[in-house]
mmCIF file of C-alpha atoms and ligand atoms in Angstrom:
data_model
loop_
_atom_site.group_PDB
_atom_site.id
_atom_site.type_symbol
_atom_site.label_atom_id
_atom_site.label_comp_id
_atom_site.label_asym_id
_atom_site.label_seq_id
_atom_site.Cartn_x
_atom_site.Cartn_y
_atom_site.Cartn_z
ATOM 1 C CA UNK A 1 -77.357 -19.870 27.303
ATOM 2 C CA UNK A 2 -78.217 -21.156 30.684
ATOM 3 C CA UNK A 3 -74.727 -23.053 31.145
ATOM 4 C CA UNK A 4 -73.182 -19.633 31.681
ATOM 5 C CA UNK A 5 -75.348 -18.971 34.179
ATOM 6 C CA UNK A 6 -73.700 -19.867 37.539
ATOM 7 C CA UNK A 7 -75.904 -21.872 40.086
ATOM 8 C CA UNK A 8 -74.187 -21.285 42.944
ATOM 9 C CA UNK A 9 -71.458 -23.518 42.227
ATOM 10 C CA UNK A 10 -68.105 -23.385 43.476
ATOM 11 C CA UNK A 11 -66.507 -23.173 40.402
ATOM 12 C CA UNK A 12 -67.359 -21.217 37.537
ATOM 13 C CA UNK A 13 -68.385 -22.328 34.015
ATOM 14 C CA UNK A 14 -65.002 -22.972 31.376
ATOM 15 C CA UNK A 15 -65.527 -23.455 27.710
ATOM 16 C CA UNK A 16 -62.769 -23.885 24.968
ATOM 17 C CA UNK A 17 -62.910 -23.455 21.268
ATOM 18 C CA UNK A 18 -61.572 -25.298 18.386
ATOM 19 C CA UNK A 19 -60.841 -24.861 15.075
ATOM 20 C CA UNK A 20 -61.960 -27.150 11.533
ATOM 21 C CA UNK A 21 -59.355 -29.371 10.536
ATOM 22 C CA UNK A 22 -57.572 -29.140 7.509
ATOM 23 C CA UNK A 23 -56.620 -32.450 6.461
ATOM 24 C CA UNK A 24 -57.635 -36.494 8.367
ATOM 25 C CA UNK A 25 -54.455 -35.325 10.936
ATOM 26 C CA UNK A 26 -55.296 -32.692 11.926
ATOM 27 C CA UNK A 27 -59.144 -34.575 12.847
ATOM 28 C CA UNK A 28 -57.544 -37.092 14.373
ATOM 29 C CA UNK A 29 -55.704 -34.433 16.751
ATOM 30 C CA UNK A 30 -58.998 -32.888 17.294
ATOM 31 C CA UNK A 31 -61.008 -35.723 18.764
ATOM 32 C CA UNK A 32 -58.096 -36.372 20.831
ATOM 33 C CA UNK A 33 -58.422 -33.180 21.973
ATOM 34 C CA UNK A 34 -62.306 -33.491 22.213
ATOM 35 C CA UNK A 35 -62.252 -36.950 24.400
ATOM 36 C CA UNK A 36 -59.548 -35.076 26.640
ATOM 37 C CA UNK A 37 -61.815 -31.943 27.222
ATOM 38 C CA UNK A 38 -64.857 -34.373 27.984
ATOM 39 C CA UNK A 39 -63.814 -35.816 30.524
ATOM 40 C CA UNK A 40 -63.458 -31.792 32.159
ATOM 41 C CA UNK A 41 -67.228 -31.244 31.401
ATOM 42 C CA UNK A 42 -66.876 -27.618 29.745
ATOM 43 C CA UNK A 43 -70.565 -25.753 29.630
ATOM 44 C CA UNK A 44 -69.814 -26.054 25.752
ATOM 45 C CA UNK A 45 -67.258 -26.591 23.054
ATOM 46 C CA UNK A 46 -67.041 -23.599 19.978
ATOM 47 C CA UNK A 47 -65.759 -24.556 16.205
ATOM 48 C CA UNK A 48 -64.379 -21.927 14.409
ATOM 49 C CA UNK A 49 -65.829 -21.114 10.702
ATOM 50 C CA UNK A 50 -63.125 -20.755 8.228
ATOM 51 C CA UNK A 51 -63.404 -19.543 4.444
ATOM 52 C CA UNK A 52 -63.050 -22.485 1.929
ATOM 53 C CA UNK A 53 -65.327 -24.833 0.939
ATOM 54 C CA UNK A 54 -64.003 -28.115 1.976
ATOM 55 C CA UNK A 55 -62.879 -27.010 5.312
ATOM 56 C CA UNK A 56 -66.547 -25.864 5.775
ATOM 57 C CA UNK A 57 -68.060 -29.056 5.103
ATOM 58 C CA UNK A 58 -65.694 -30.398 7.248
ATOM 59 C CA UNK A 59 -66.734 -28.069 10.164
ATOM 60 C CA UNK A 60 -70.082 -28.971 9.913
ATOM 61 C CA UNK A 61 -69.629 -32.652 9.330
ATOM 62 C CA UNK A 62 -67.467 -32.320 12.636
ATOM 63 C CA UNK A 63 -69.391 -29.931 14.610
ATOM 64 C CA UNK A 64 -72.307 -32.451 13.996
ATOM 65 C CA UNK A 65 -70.790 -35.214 15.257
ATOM 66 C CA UNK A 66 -69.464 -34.111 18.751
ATOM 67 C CA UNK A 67 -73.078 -32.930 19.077
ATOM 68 C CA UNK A 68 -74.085 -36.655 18.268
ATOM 69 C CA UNK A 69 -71.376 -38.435 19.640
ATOM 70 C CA UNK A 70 -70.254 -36.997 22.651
ATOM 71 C CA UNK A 71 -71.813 -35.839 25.989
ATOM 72 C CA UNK A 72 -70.448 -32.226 24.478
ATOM 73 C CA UNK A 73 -72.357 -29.412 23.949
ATOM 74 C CA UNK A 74 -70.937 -27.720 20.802
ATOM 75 C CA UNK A 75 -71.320 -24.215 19.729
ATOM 76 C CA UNK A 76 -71.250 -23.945 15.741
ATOM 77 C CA UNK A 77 -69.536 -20.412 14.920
ATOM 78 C CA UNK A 78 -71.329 -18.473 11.441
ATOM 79 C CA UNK A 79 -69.777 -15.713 9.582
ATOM 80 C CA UNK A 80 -71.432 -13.558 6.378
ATOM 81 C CA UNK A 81 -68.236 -13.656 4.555
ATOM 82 C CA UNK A 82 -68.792 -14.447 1.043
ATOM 83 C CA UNK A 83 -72.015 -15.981 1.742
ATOM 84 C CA UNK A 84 -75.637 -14.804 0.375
ATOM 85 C CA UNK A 85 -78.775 -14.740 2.939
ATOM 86 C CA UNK A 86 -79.709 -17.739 1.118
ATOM 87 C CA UNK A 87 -76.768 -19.369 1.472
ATOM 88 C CA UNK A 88 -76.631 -18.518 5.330
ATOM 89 C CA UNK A 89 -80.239 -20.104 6.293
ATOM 90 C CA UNK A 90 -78.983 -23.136 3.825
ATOM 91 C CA UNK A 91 -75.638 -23.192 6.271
ATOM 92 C CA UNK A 92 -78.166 -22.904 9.711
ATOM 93 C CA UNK A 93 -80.317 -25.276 8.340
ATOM 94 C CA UNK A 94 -77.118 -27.888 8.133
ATOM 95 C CA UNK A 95 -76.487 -27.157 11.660
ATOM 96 C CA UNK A 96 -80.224 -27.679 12.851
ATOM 97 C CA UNK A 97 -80.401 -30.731 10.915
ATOM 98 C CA UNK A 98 -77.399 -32.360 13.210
ATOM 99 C CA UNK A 99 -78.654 -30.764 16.718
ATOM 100 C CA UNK A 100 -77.215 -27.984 16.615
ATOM 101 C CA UNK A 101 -79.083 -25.270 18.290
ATOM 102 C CA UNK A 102 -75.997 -23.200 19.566
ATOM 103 C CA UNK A 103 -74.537 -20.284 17.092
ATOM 104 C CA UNK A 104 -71.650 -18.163 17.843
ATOM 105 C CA UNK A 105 -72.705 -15.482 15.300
ATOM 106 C CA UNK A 106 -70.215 -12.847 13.603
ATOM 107 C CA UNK A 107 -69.625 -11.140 10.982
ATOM 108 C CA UNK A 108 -66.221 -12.371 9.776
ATOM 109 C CA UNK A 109 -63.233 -10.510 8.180
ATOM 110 C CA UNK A 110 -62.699 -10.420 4.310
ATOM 111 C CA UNK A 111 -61.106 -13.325 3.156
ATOM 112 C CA UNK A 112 -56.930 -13.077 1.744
ATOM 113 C CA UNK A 113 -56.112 -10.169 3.750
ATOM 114 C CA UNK A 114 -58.426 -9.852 6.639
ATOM 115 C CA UNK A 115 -57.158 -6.077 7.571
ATOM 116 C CA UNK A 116 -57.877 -5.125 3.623
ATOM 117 C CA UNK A 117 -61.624 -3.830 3.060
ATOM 118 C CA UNK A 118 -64.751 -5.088 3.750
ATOM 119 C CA UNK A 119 -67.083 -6.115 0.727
ATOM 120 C CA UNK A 120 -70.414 -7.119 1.437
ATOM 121 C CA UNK A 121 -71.980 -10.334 -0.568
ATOM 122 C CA UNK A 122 -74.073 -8.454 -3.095
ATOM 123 C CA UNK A 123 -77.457 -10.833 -1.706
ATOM 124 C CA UNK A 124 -75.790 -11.088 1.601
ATOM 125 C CA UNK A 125 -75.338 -8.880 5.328
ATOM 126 C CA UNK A 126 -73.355 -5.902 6.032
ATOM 127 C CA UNK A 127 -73.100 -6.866 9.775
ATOM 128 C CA UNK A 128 -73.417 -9.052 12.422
ATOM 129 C CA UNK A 129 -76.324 -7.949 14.009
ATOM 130 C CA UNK A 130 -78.466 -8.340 10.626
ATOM 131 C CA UNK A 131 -77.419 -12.077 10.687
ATOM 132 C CA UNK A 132 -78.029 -12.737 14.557
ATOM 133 C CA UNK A 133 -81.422 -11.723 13.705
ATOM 134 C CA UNK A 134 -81.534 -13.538 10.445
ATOM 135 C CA UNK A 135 -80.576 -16.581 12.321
ATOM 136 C CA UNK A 136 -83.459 -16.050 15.547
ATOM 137 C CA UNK A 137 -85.896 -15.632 12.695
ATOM 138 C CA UNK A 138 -84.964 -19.407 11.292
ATOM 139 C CA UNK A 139 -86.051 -21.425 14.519
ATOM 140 C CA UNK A 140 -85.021 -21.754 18.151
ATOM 141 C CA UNK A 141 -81.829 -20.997 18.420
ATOM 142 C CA UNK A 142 -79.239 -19.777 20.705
ATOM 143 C CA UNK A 143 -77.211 -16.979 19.699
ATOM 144 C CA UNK A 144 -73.739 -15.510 20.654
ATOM 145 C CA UNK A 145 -71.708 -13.363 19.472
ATOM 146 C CA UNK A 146 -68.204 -11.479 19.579
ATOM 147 C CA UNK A 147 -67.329 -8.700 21.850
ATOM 148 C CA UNK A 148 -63.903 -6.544 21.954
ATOM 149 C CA UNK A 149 -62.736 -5.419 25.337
ATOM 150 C CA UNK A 150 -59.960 -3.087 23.395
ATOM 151 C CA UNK A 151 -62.117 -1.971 20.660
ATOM 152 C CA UNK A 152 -63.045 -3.567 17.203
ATOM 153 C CA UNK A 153 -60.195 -2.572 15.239
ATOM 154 C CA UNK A 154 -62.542 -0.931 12.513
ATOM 155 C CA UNK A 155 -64.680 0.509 15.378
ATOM 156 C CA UNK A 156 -64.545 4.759 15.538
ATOM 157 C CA UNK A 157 -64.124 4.518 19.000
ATOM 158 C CA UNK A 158 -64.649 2.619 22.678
ATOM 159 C CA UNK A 159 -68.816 4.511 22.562
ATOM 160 C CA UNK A 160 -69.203 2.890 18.979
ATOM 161 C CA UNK A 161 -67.938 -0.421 19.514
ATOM 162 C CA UNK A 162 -70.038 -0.683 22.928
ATOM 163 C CA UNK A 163 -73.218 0.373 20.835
ATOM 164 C CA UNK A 164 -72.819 -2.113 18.398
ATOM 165 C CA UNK A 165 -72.075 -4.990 20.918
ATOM 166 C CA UNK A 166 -75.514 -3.699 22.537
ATOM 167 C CA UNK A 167 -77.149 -4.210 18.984
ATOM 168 C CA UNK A 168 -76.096 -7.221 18.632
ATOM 169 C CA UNK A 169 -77.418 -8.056 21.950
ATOM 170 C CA UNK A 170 -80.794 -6.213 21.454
ATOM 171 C CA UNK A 171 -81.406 -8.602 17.861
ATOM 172 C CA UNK A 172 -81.295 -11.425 19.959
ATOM 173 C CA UNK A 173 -77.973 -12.797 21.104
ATOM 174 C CA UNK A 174 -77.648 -14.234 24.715
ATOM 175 C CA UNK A 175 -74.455 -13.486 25.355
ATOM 176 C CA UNK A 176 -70.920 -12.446 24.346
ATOM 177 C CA UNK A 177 -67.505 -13.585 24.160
ATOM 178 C CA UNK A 178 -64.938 -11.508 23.800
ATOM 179 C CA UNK A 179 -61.500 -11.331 21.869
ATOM 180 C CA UNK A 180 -58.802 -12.464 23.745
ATOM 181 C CA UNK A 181 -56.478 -9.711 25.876
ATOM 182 C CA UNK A 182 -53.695 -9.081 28.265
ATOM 183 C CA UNK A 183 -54.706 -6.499 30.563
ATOM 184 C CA UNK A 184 -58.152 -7.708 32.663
ATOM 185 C CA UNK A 185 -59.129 -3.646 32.896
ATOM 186 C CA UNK A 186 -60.300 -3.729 29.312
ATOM 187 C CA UNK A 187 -62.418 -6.414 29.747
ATOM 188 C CA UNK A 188 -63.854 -4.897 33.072
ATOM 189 C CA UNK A 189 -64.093 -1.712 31.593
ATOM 190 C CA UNK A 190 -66.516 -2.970 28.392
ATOM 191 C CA UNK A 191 -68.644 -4.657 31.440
ATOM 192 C CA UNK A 192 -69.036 -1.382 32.754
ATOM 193 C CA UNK A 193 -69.825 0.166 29.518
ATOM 194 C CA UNK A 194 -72.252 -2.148 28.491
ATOM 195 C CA UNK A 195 -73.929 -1.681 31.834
ATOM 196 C CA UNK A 196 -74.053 1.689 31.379
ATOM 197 C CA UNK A 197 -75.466 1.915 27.740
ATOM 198 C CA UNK A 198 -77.839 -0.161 28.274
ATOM 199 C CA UNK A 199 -78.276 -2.229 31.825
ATOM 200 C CA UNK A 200 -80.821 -5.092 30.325
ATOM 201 C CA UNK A 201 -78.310 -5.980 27.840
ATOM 202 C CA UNK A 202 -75.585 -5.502 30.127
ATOM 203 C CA UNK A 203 -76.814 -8.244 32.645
ATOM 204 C CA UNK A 204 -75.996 -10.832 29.291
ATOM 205 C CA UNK A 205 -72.463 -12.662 30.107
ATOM 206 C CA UNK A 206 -69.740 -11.305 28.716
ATOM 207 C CA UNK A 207 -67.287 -14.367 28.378
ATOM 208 C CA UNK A 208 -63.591 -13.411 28.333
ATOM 209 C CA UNK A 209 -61.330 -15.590 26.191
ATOM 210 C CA UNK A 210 -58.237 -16.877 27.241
ATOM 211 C CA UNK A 211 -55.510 -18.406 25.105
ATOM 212 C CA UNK A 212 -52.519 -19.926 26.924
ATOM 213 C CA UNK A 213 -49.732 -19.253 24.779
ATOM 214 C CA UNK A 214 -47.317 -21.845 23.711
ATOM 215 C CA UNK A 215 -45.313 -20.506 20.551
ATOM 216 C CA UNK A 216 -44.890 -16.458 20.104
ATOM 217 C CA UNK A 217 -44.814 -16.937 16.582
ATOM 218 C CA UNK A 218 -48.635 -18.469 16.785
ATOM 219 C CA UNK A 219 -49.850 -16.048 19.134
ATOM 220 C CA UNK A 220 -48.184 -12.781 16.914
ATOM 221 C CA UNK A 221 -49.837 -13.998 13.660
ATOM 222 C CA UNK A 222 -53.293 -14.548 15.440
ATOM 223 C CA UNK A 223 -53.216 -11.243 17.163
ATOM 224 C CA UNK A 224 -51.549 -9.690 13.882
ATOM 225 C CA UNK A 225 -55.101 -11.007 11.882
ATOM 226 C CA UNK A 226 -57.015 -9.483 14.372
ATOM 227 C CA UNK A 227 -55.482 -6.142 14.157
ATOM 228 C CA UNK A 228 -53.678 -6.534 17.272
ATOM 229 C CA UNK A 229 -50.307 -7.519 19.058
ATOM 230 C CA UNK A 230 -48.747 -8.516 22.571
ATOM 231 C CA UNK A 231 -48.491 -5.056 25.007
ATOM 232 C CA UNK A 232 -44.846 -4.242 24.498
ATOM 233 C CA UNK A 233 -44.018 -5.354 27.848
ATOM 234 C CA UNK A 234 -45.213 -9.077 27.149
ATOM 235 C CA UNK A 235 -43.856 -9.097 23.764
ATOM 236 C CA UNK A 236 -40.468 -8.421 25.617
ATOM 237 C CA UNK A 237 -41.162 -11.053 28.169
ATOM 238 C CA UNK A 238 -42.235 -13.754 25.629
ATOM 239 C CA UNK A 239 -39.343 -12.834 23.542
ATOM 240 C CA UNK A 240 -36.659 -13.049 26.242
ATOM 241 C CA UNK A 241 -38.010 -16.523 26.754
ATOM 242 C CA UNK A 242 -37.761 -17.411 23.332
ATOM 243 C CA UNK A 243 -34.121 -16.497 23.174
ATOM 244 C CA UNK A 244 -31.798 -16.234 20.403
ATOM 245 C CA UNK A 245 -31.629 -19.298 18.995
ATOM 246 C CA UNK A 246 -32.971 -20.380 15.390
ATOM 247 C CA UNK A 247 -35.536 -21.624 16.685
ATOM 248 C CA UNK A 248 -37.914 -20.208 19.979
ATOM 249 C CA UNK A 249 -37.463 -22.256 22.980
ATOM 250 C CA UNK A 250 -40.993 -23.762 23.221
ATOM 251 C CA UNK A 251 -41.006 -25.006 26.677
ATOM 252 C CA UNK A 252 -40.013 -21.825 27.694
ATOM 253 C CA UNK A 253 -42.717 -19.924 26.291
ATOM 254 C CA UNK A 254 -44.911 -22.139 27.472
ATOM 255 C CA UNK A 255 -43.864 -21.543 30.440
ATOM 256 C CA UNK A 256 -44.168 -18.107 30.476
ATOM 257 C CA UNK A 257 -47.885 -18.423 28.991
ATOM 258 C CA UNK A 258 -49.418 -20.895 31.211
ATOM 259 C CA UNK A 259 -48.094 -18.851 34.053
ATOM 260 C CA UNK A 260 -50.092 -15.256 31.935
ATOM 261 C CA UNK A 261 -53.078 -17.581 30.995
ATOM 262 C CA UNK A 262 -53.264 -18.280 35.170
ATOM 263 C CA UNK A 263 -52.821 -14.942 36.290
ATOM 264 C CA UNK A 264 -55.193 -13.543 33.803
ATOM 265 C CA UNK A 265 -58.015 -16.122 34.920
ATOM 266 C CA UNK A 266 -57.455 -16.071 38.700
ATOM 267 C CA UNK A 267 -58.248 -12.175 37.988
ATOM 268 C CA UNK A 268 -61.189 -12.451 35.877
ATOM 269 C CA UNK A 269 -62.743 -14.806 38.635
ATOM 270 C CA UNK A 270 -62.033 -13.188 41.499
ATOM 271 C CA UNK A 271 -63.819 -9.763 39.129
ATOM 272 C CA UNK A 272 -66.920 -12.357 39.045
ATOM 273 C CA UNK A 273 -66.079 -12.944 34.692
ATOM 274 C CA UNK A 274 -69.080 -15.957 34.341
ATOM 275 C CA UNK A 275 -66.921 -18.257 32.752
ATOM 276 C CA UNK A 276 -63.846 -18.333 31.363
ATOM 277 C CA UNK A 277 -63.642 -19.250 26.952
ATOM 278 C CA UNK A 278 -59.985 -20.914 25.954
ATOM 279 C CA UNK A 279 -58.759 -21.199 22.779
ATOM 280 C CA UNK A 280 -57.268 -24.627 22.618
ATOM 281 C CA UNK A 281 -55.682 -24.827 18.619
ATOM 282 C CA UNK A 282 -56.988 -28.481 18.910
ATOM 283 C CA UNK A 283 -54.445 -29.038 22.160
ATOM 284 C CA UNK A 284 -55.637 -30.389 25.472
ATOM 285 C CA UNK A 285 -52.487 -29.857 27.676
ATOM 286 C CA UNK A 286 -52.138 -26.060 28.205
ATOM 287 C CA UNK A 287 -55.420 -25.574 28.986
ATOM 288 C CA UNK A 288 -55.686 -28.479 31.280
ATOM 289 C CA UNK A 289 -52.750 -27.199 33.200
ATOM 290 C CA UNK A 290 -54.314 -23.615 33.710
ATOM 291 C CA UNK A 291 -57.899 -25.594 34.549
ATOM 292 C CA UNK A 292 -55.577 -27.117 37.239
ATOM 293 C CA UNK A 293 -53.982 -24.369 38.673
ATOM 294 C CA UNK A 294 -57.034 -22.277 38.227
ATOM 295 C CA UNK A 295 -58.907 -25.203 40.211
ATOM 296 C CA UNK A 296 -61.408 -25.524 38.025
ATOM 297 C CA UNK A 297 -60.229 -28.981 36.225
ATOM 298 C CA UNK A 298 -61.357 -31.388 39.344
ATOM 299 C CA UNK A 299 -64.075 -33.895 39.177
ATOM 300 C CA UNK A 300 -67.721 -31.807 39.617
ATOM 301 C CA UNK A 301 -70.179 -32.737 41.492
HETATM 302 C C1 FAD B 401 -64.999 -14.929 20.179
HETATM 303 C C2 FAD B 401 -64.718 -14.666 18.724
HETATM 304 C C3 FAD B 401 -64.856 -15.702 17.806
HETATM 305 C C4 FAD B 401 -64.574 -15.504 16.447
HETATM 306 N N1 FAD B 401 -64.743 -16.544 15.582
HETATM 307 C C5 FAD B 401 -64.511 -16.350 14.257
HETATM 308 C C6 FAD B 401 -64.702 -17.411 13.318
HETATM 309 O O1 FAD B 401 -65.079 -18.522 13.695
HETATM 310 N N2 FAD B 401 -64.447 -17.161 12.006
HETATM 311 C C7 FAD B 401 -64.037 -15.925 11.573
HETATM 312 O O2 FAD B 401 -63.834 -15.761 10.367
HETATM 313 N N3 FAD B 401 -63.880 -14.886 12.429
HETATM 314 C C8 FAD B 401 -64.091 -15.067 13.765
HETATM 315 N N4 FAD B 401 -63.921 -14.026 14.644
HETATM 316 C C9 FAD B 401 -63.423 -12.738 14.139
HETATM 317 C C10 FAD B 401 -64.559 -11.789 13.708
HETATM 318 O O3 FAD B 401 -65.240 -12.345 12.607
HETATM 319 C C11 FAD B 401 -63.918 -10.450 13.349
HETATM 320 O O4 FAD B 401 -63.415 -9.846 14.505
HETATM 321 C C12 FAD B 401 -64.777 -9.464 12.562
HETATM 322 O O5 FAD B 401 -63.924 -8.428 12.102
HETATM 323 C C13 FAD B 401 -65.861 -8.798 13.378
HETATM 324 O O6 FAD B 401 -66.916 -9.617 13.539
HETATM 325 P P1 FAD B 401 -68.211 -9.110 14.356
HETATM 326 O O7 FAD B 401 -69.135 -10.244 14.395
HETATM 327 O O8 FAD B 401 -67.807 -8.474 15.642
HETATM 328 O O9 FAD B 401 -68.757 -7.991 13.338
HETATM 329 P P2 FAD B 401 -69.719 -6.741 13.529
HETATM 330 O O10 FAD B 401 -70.347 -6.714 14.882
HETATM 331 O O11 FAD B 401 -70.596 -6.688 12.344
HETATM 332 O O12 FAD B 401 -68.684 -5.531 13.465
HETATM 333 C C14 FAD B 401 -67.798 -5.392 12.365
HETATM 334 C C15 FAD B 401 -67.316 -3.960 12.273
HETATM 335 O O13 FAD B 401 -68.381 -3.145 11.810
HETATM 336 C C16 FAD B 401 -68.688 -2.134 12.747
HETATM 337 N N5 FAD B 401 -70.163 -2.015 12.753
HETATM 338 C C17 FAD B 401 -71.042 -2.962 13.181
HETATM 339 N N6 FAD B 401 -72.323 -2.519 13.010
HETATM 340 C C18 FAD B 401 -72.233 -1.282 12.468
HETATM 341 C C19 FAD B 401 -73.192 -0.326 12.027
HETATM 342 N N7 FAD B 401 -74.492 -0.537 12.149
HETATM 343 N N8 FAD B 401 -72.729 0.842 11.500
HETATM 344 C C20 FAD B 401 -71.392 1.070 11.379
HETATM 345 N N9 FAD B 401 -70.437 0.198 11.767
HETATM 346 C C21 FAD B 401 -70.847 -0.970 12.307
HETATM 347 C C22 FAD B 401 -68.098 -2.601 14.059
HETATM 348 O O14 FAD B 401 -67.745 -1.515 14.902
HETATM 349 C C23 FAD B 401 -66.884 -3.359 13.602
HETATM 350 O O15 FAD B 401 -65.829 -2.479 13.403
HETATM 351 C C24 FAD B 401 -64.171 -14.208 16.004
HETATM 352 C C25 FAD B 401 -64.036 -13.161 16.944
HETATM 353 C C26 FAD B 401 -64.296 -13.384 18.277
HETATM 354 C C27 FAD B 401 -64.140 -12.266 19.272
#
């Protein structure tokens, strides 16, 4: 994707991603969200895919319209899960058929408990690197996909995970973004390993994800799904924040995570990351004020 590409520009590339709404609310928070983030001009804007059949439609309704009624660039996320081969070119087909050239291409995690076991669609893929070239076979499209700078929690190992981030890269996909994370080192070190297994494929961005956290519960269940948590030293941090009370003290932890989300992107540009990727949970503010302090929220020219 050529918007990751920097041109020389003083500031680097930002995108954020959002998630499907659930109910009318939660789409009216959204295009709040979405008006607010276009007046920042991100390279693009990603949708989640979530299991369930309304919310899907939804997310493709949705994703269709910022593509038609804003000066956004959206980026439609794909997963396998539960979905036959037919079933996926019948889902890249709906994008296509709004504009939507963009696909953020992964595999998924089963649905109910996504740490339980894997189960392939019996007509469907095994993994994501089948569908990424599944979906370069259906027209011209431009493919991402996910990358883990601590490991995929199934992978064997750091060698495994790196070789099938360079498949995925090999079937077609432009570039990565990665999971979030709290230490910059693992996302430098999968550059470097990338680069190393294979140096064609490792001259694709890598995008590094950010999410400025503004409730430890959120961010625990989130990392918890992903078979992660907080390093033991931010969980401490977050949690002294939070105090004792019934409730956490929001502002803060808020604090305390737009100050992380700053320090963590300050690093990655000043490491030459290509853009920075923010997960947004359909909010504007937070990642407006790290876009500020990061100087990358002013007018461009
Ligand atoms: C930026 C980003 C966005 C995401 N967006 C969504 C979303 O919108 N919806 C959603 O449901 N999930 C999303 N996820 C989560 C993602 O679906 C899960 O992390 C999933 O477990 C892995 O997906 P993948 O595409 O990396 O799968 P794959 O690359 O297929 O990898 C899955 C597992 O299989 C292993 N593997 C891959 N190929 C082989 C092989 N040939 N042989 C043996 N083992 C192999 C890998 O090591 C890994 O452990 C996102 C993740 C990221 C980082």
């Amino acid at each position: 994707m050529d918007r990751l590409r920097s041109d020389g520009a003083a500031r680097i590339p930002f995108s954020v991603e959002f998630s499907p709404p659930r109910d009318e609310a939660g789409e009216a928070r959204l295009w709040r969200a979405v008006r607010e983030f276009e007046q920042l001009q991100p390279a693009f804007v990603s949708m989640t895919y979530g299991a369930g059949g309304s919310t899907r439609d939804r997310t493709v309704r949705v994703t269709g319209q910022i593509a038609e009624e804003t000066t956004l660039l959206p980026v439609a996320h794909l997963t396998a899960v539960s979905h036959s081969v037919d079933e996926l070119r019948s889902m890249v087909g709906s994008y296509a058929d709004r504009g939507i050239s963009n696909i953020l291409v992964l595999r998924g995690d089963p649905p109910g408990d996504p740490l339980g076991d894997w189960e392939k669609h019996p007509d469907g893929v095994e993994y994501a690197d089948e569908l990424v070239t599944l979906v370069r076979e259906l027209g011209d499209f431009h493919v991402g996909v996910a990358s883990f700078p601590e490991g995929h929690y199934r992978a064997l190992n750091l060698e495994q995970d790196t070789r099938v981030l360079v498949n995925k890269l090999r079937a077609g996909a432009e570039y990565s973004i990665t999971q979030m994370f709290f230490d910059v080192d693992d996302y430098l070190r999968l550059r470097d390993r990338v680069v190393a297994f294979d140096p064609e494929q490792g001259a694709k961005p890598i995008v590094p994800e950010i999410m400025p956290i503004t409730s430890l519960r959120t961010v625990r269940r989130a990392l918890a799904l992903s078979g992660s948590a907080l390093p033991k030293a931010l969980d401490d941090r977050f949690t002294t924040a939070a105090g004792t009370g019934p409730e956490e003290d929001r502002a803060a932890v808020r604090e305390v995570g737009i100050e992380l989300a700053t320090q963590i992107g300050e690093r990655l540009i000043a490491e030459g990351a290509p853009a920075l990727h923010f997960i947004t949970l359909n909010f504007a503010k937070a990642t407006r004020e790290v876009l500020t302090n990061l100087g990358l929220c002013a007018a461009r020219v």
